Structures are given as structure tokens and as C-alpha cells.
């Protein structure tokens, strides 16, 4: 009696690859390698992947109790925020033996069985920042070899009724300026730590056209597009920058100009009120904006905010803040 042909055997390779792209989950696709010889030959050609890093498949992992590699690295980079603003620019050196011992758990090694990845999203289990209860902080950073832009949105609370009005917008801005600067530096450190984690992936996955490192709490995202990936890959050949990265456990943040907007209270559609809303747009000092005036700068900032936060609640807050008065701050590289 002739055995009935499996349904997948009737499908052409191109269709199966489209299915694998829709599956996208890296761990599932790695398991598919063992299903059949045909799957084993096709899975490495998947071009759209999502890698979740909270539990990495690795036979060389020492112990499940060690926690998540990425979270440990980011936490060590952000530990300085709790001390003072001065400590933010002089991070301590990581233990190189611990870092190297855990290399088998790195995203780059997990992805080595995939040869034609074009779009990759890496999901962290949680955000990097630990803020006071009720505070919301969202950010999106674009990178090449270093920071290109970073958009940061923060507010203290959101509710159906407004809090008592502050004494004045100016006094509220000045009184909370230190907090907002800490928010900004915290987001920049988180972004630079995430970018550093991506460098090995960028070097090895030479076909990448879009790379995103995000977290499942939707706190922040590092994004690298095609030209930024090429720039980062070329920069990786410079030994000096790599050695510095190993010492700092993150990519150096260049000197930046930060355009900050703050509104003590914002009323949104549907009767919601946002307290202490702040929008910060960060650009490198050597290439920020067109410099054609406040209107043009506001338009550029609005486009970046829309790209970062969409048109939901956070997008609405950001678009309202773009119309507010802006304050320009500058910060040296760190």
C-alpha cells in the first residue's frame, strides 16, 4: 500500500519560505531544522525573524538561575543613574571573564544557523529603566555606528481628572529639570547599551536591511536601517572603537543637542489628562536638524515623534508637545 504524501511535500520551496517568514519566531524555526531534510535546508534561508532572548536555547548555558544575559548587561550599564548625574559619565568596567563565559548565549551565536536574514527584531523580556510609580517613559533611538536621533517621551501620570495646577509653567519646568535630564540620560544609556549588544549581529548578518532591539514592555527601541547597518559594519573594522566598547559595555554617546519641551498638564481626547508631559528630541551636535528656523525644527521633531510613537495616546501627547515652547540643552560625549 502506497503511503499518502504529506501536504507540505506538495508545496514549492517558495511557499514554505513564506510560511517560515510568517512564523518568524527564531526558537520555533530552530526546532524546525530537525523536522526533515527539506526543512533543514530551507529554514536557514528565512529572511524575517523575531528573537526572544529571555530563555535562549543553548547547550552551553551554565545555569537558568543566572538570569537573562541582556538584562544583566543593561542593568549594569544603568546602575549609575541612581547615584548622581556625575556618575552617569563614568561607568564602571564589567568583569570580562563573566562576559566571555556567557558568549554562547549571545543573539549572534543563536542566529548563526540563519544565512539570509533581512529583517530582524530582538525582544527583551522587560524595559531597562526603573522609575517612580506611575511615571511613563518611552523612547526610540536610531543608530548607525553611533547615535543618529533619539526621541524621548515622559510624563508623571495620566488620569480622567487633572491634578491641582502648578504655580506656573516656568517654575514647574525649572523645578523638575533635573528629573527630566535624568530621564534623558537614562534613555540614552539604555539605547547605547542595546546598540553595543547588536554590533556582533550586524557584523555577522551581512544581509540585514532592518534591525530592531525592543522590549516587551514597549519602553524603548533601538532601530538600525540599511544605511545605518552598513555604517556600523564598516566601523566594526576599526579596532580602537571596539576596544573602547569592551571597556564601557555600551556604545559611546556623541556630543548631543537636546530640544526639550515640557507642559505641566495636557488635556487629551476623551477627557484624559496627562501630568508633567515632556518631549525630548536628541541629535548629535555635528548633524542636528537643518537649522532653518523654529518652524522647520518643529516639523522635523513632529515627524520623528510620529515615527516613534504613532497616532495613539503617546502619539497624541507627543504631537501636542511639539507645538509647545522648546528649550535647547547641550551635552558632551559620554
Short mmCIF file of C-alpha atoms in Angstrom, two decimals:
data_model
loop_
_atom_site.label_atom_id
_atom_site.label_comp_id
_atom_site.label_asym_id
_atom_site.label_seq_id
_atom_site.Cartn_x
_atom_site.Cartn_y
_atom_site.Cartn_z
CA UNK A 1 0.00 0.00 0.00
CA UNK A 2 1.46 3.33 -1.04
CA UNK A 3 1.99 5.85 1.77
CA UNK A 4 -0.02 9.06 1.45
CA UNK A 5 2.09 12.08 0.57
CA UNK A 6 2.45 14.74 3.29
CA UNK A 7 0.73 18.06 2.48
CA UNK A 8 3.98 20.00 2.77
CA UNK A 9 5.59 17.82 0.12
CA UNK A 10 3.18 19.27 -2.45
CA UNK A 11 4.19 22.87 -1.67
CA UNK A 12 7.01 24.57 -3.58
CA UNK A 13 10.01 25.87 -1.62
CA UNK A 14 8.98 29.49 -2.12
CA UNK A 15 5.65 28.91 -0.36
CA UNK A 16 7.28 27.14 2.58
CA UNK A 17 9.74 30.01 2.95
CA UNK A 18 6.83 32.44 3.07
CA UNK A 19 5.30 30.34 5.85
CA UNK A 20 8.60 30.38 7.75
CA UNK A 21 8.71 34.18 7.38
CA UNK A 22 5.22 34.40 8.87
CA UNK A 23 6.22 32.10 11.75
CA UNK A 24 9.31 34.32 12.30
CA UNK A 25 9.92 33.04 15.86
CA UNK A 26 13.58 32.01 15.97
CA UNK A 27 13.23 29.26 18.56
CA UNK A 28 10.37 27.63 16.63
CA UNK A 29 12.35 27.75 13.40
CA UNK A 30 15.43 26.25 15.07
CA UNK A 31 13.25 23.33 16.14
CA UNK A 32 12.00 23.03 12.55
CA UNK A 33 15.58 22.23 11.48
CA UNK A 34 15.12 18.76 12.95
CA UNK A 35 11.77 18.03 11.27
CA UNK A 36 13.09 16.86 7.91
CA UNK A 37 15.97 17.24 5.48
CA UNK A 38 13.89 19.62 3.41
CA UNK A 39 13.10 21.84 6.39
CA UNK A 40 16.73 21.70 7.44
CA UNK A 41 17.77 23.06 4.05
CA UNK A 42 15.07 25.76 3.90
CA UNK A 43 14.97 27.20 7.42
CA UNK A 44 18.41 28.91 7.11
CA UNK A 45 17.01 30.93 4.19
CA UNK A 46 14.27 32.57 6.28
CA UNK A 47 14.61 36.34 5.87
CA UNK A 48 12.28 37.67 8.60
CA UNK A 49 12.98 36.71 12.23
CA UNK A 50 11.91 37.58 15.77
CA UNK A 51 14.32 36.51 18.51
CA UNK A 52 13.12 36.40 22.13
CA UNK A 53 16.10 36.41 24.47
CA UNK A 54 14.66 35.73 27.93
CA UNK A 55 15.26 31.98 27.53
CA UNK A 56 17.95 31.26 25.00
CA UNK A 57 18.32 27.76 23.52
CA UNK A 58 21.94 26.88 24.26
CA UNK A 59 23.55 23.63 25.36
CA UNK A 60 26.45 25.62 26.84
CA UNK A 61 24.35 27.64 29.26
CA UNK A 62 25.70 27.30 32.80
CA UNK A 63 22.52 27.74 34.79
CA UNK A 64 18.98 29.02 34.45
CA UNK A 65 19.40 30.90 37.73
CA UNK A 66 21.90 33.31 36.28
CA UNK A 67 19.07 35.30 34.71
CA UNK A 68 18.88 36.95 31.36
CA UNK A 69 22.19 37.97 29.78
CA UNK A 70 20.81 41.08 28.12
CA UNK A 71 19.01 42.27 31.24
CA UNK A 72 22.14 41.82 33.36
CA UNK A 73 24.24 43.79 30.90
CA UNK A 74 21.74 46.63 30.62
CA UNK A 75 21.21 46.75 34.38
CA UNK A 76 24.94 47.12 34.98
CA UNK A 77 25.08 49.96 32.45
CA UNK A 78 22.14 51.76 34.08
CA UNK A 79 23.13 51.29 37.72
CA UNK A 80 24.86 54.67 37.76
CA UNK A 81 21.58 56.59 37.34
CA UNK A 82 20.62 56.11 40.97
CA UNK A 83 23.74 57.84 42.30
CA UNK A 84 24.10 61.22 40.62
CA UNK A 85 24.37 62.89 37.23
CA UNK A 86 28.17 62.84 37.56
CA UNK A 87 28.30 59.07 37.82
CA UNK A 88 26.46 58.75 34.51
CA UNK A 89 29.53 59.78 32.55
CA UNK A 90 31.96 57.37 34.21
CA UNK A 91 30.53 53.84 34.16
CA UNK A 92 32.41 51.06 35.91
CA UNK A 93 34.16 48.32 33.95
CA UNK A 94 32.41 44.95 33.60
CA UNK A 95 34.01 41.67 34.60
CA UNK A 96 35.49 40.42 31.30
CA UNK A 97 35.59 36.78 32.47
CA UNK A 98 31.84 36.78 33.14
CA UNK A 99 31.05 38.41 29.80
CA UNK A 100 33.15 35.97 27.80
CA UNK A 101 31.89 32.95 29.70
CA UNK A 102 28.35 33.73 28.58
CA UNK A 103 29.11 34.33 24.90
CA UNK A 104 27.26 31.12 23.80
CA UNK A 105 24.03 32.80 24.91
CA UNK A 106 24.54 35.85 22.70
CA UNK A 107 21.99 36.68 19.97
CA UNK A 108 24.74 36.49 17.34
CA UNK A 109 25.53 32.85 18.12
CA UNK A 110 21.87 31.83 18.16
CA UNK A 111 21.42 33.37 14.70
CA UNK A 112 24.40 31.67 13.07
CA UNK A 113 22.26 28.95 11.51
CA UNK A 114 20.39 31.62 9.50
CA UNK A 115 22.20 32.87 6.41
CA UNK A 116 19.85 35.30 4.64
CA UNK A 117 18.19 37.37 7.35
CA UNK A 118 16.95 40.73 6.06
CA UNK A 119 14.58 41.83 8.84
CA UNK A 120 15.32 41.03 12.46
CA UNK A 121 13.56 42.03 15.68
CA UNK A 122 15.07 41.09 19.04
CA UNK A 123 12.71 41.17 22.03
CA UNK A 124 13.98 41.75 25.56
CA UNK A 125 11.85 40.47 28.45
CA UNK A 126 11.43 43.90 30.05
CA UNK A 127 12.45 47.55 29.93
CA UNK A 128 15.72 48.85 31.37
CA UNK A 129 14.59 51.81 33.47
CA UNK A 130 13.23 51.75 37.00
CA UNK A 131 11.21 54.91 37.62
CA UNK A 132 8.89 56.08 40.37
CA UNK A 133 5.42 54.56 40.40
CA UNK A 134 3.09 55.99 37.76
CA UNK A 135 5.85 57.55 35.68
CA UNK A 136 5.84 56.65 31.98
CA UNK A 137 8.95 56.90 29.80
CA UNK A 138 9.06 55.86 26.14
CA UNK A 139 11.91 56.27 23.69
CA UNK A 140 13.08 55.37 20.20
CA UNK A 141 16.69 55.70 19.05
CA UNK A 142 18.12 55.35 15.56
CA UNK A 143 21.76 54.33 15.17
CA UNK A 144 24.45 53.90 12.59
CA UNK A 145 27.94 53.49 14.01
CA UNK A 146 26.72 55.79 16.77
CA UNK A 147 23.57 57.68 17.76
CA UNK A 148 21.69 59.46 14.96
CA UNK A 149 18.48 60.52 16.70
CA UNK A 150 16.63 59.71 19.89
CA UNK A 151 13.07 60.73 20.74
CA UNK A 152 12.04 60.52 24.40
CA UNK A 153 8.54 60.97 25.79
CA UNK A 154 7.83 61.02 29.52
CA UNK A 155 5.06 62.03 31.91
CA UNK A 156 4.33 61.57 35.59
CA UNK A 157 0.75 60.31 35.38
CA UNK A 158 -2.39 60.05 33.26
CA UNK A 159 -5.96 60.12 34.53
CA UNK A 160 -9.51 61.28 33.99
CA UNK A 161 -9.24 64.36 36.23
CA UNK A 162 -6.45 66.97 36.31
CA UNK A 163 -4.19 67.40 39.32
CA UNK A 164 -4.04 70.82 41.04
CA UNK A 165 -2.43 73.36 38.75
CA UNK A 166 1.24 74.17 39.49
CA UNK A 167 2.33 77.70 40.38
CA UNK A 168 3.50 78.34 36.83
CA UNK A 169 4.84 76.60 33.78
CA UNK A 170 8.30 78.17 34.13
CA UNK A 171 8.70 77.27 37.80
CA UNK A 172 7.44 73.75 37.14
CA UNK A 173 9.95 73.34 34.30
CA UNK A 174 12.85 74.61 36.40
CA UNK A 175 11.86 72.58 39.45
CA UNK A 176 11.67 69.32 37.51
CA UNK A 177 14.51 69.95 35.09
CA UNK A 178 16.94 67.66 36.91
CA UNK A 179 14.40 64.81 36.77
CA UNK A 180 13.85 65.32 33.06
CA UNK A 181 17.59 65.42 32.38
CA UNK A 182 17.96 62.14 34.29
CA UNK A 183 15.13 60.68 32.17
CA UNK A 184 17.00 61.73 29.05
CA UNK A 185 20.39 60.41 30.12
CA UNK A 186 18.79 57.18 31.34
CA UNK A 187 17.20 56.60 27.94
CA UNK A 188 20.47 57.41 26.12
CA UNK A 189 22.45 54.97 28.27
CA UNK A 190 19.83 52.26 27.72
CA UNK A 191 19.93 52.90 23.96
CA UNK A 192 23.74 52.87 23.80
CA UNK A 193 23.89 49.60 25.80
CA UNK A 194 21.40 47.97 23.46
CA UNK A 195 23.28 49.21 20.41
CA UNK A 196 26.51 47.70 21.73
CA UNK A 197 24.77 44.32 22.03
CA UNK A 198 23.83 44.48 18.34
CA UNK A 199 27.31 45.01 16.91
CA UNK A 200 28.23 41.33 16.63
CA UNK A 201 24.87 40.55 14.99
CA UNK A 202 25.40 43.37 12.48
CA UNK A 203 28.86 42.11 11.54
CA UNK A 204 27.78 38.50 11.05
CA UNK A 205 24.38 39.02 9.39
CA UNK A 206 25.62 40.91 6.35
CA UNK A 207 22.27 40.83 4.53
CA UNK A 208 20.34 42.74 7.20
CA UNK A 209 18.21 45.65 5.99
CA UNK A 210 16.33 46.43 9.20
CA UNK A 211 17.24 45.58 12.80
CA UNK A 212 15.19 46.43 15.89
CA UNK A 213 16.05 45.73 19.52
CA UNK A 214 12.96 46.32 21.66
CA UNK A 215 11.37 45.11 24.89
CA UNK A 216 8.01 43.52 25.54
CA UNK A 217 7.00 46.38 27.86
CA UNK A 218 7.33 48.72 24.85
CA UNK A 219 9.57 51.06 26.82
CA UNK A 220 12.18 51.68 24.17
CA UNK A 221 13.58 50.54 20.83
CA UNK A 222 16.90 50.77 19.04
CA UNK A 223 16.42 50.84 15.27
CA UNK A 224 19.02 50.41 12.54
CA UNK A 225 18.06 50.84 8.91
CA UNK A 226 20.03 49.72 5.87
CA UNK A 227 22.44 52.66 5.66
CA UNK A 228 23.00 52.66 9.42
CA UNK A 229 23.74 48.93 9.34
CA UNK A 230 26.29 49.43 6.59
CA UNK A 231 27.93 52.28 8.51
CA UNK A 232 28.07 50.21 11.72
CA UNK A 233 29.51 47.22 9.86
CA UNK A 234 32.28 49.35 8.37
CA UNK A 235 33.01 50.95 11.74
CA UNK A 236 33.40 47.49 13.28
CA UNK A 237 36.67 47.13 11.38
CA UNK A 238 38.22 49.92 13.49
CA UNK A 239 39.94 48.23 16.42
CA UNK A 240 40.09 51.31 18.66
CA UNK A 241 36.31 51.72 18.83
CA UNK A 242 35.82 48.03 19.60
CA UNK A 243 38.29 48.13 22.48
CA UNK A 244 36.52 51.13 23.95
CA UNK A 245 33.18 49.35 23.67
CA UNK A 246 34.53 46.36 25.60
CA UNK A 247 35.61 48.66 28.43
CA UNK A 248 32.35 50.56 28.62
CA UNK A 249 29.85 47.80 27.82
CA UNK A 250 27.98 50.26 25.63
CA UNK A 251 28.49 52.47 22.59
CA UNK A 252 29.80 55.96 23.30
CA UNK A 253 27.10 58.62 23.07
CA UNK A 254 28.40 61.56 20.99
CA UNK A 255 28.07 65.20 21.97
CA UNK A 256 24.39 66.00 21.51
CA UNK A 257 21.89 68.83 21.32
CA UNK A 258 18.63 68.15 23.11
CA UNK A 259 15.48 70.09 22.27
CA UNK A 260 13.20 69.74 25.29
CA UNK A 261 9.51 70.64 25.50
CA UNK A 262 7.51 70.49 28.71
CA UNK A 263 3.86 71.14 29.58
CA UNK A 264 2.67 70.78 33.20
CA UNK A 265 -0.76 69.49 32.16
CA UNK A 266 -2.19 68.31 28.85
CA UNK A 267 -5.81 67.52 28.04
CA UNK A 268 -6.28 64.72 25.51
CA UNK A 269 -9.22 63.48 23.51
CA UNK A 270 -11.71 61.57 25.56
CA UNK A 271 -11.21 63.70 28.67
CA UNK A 272 -7.86 62.24 29.77
CA UNK A 273 -5.28 64.46 31.46
CA UNK A 274 -1.51 63.95 31.35
CA UNK A 275 0.62 65.48 34.10
CA UNK A 276 4.20 66.65 33.65
CA UNK A 277 4.49 65.79 29.95
CA UNK A 278 7.96 66.10 28.42
CA UNK A 279 9.26 65.51 24.90
CA UNK A 280 12.99 65.47 24.17
CA UNK A 281 14.46 65.17 20.68
CA UNK A 282 18.17 64.35 20.72
CA UNK A 283 20.53 64.79 17.79
CA UNK A 284 24.33 64.71 17.52
CA UNK A 285 25.82 68.19 17.77
CA UNK A 286 27.61 67.76 14.44
CA UNK A 287 24.48 66.93 12.43
CA UNK A 288 21.30 68.07 14.10
CA UNK A 289 18.48 69.50 12.02
CA UNK A 290 18.52 71.86 9.08
CA UNK A 291 18.88 74.97 11.18
CA UNK A 292 16.28 76.81 9.09
CA UNK A 293 14.22 78.11 12.00
CA UNK A 294 11.92 77.03 14.77
CA UNK A 295 9.07 76.12 12.42
CA UNK A 296 11.24 73.76 10.38
CA UNK A 297 12.72 72.27 13.54
CA UNK A 298 9.24 71.70 14.98
CA UNK A 299 8.20 69.98 11.75
CA UNK A 300 11.24 67.70 11.87
CA UNK A 301 10.61 66.92 15.53
CA UNK A 302 6.96 66.18 14.75
CA UNK A 303 7.96 63.68 12.05
CA UNK A 304 10.37 61.93 14.40
CA UNK A 305 7.74 61.84 17.16
CA UNK A 306 5.13 60.38 14.81
CA UNK A 307 7.59 57.74 13.64
CA UNK A 308 8.45 56.88 17.25
CA UNK A 309 5.03 56.88 18.91
CA UNK A 310 2.44 56.54 16.14
CA UNK A 311 -1.01 58.07 16.44
CA UNK A 312 -2.25 56.50 19.69
CA UNK A 313 -2.22 58.06 23.16
CA UNK A 314 1.56 58.53 23.18
CA UNK A 315 1.49 59.95 19.68
CA UNK A 316 -1.21 62.43 20.67
CA UNK A 317 0.82 63.59 23.67
CA UNK A 318 3.93 63.95 21.51
CA UNK A 319 2.17 65.92 18.77
CA UNK A 320 0.72 68.35 21.33
CA UNK A 321 4.14 68.81 22.92
CA UNK A 322 5.76 69.58 19.56
CA UNK A 323 3.67 72.78 19.47
CA UNK A 324 4.94 73.91 22.89
CA UNK A 325 7.91 76.18 23.56
CA UNK A 326 11.24 74.35 23.30
CA UNK A 327 14.42 74.65 25.35
CA UNK A 328 17.81 73.78 23.88
CA UNK A 329 20.33 71.89 26.01
CA UNK A 330 23.74 70.57 25.06
CA UNK A 331 25.70 67.65 26.49
CA UNK A 332 29.21 66.41 25.92
CA UNK A 333 30.02 62.90 24.78
CA UNK A 334 29.95 60.20 27.44
#
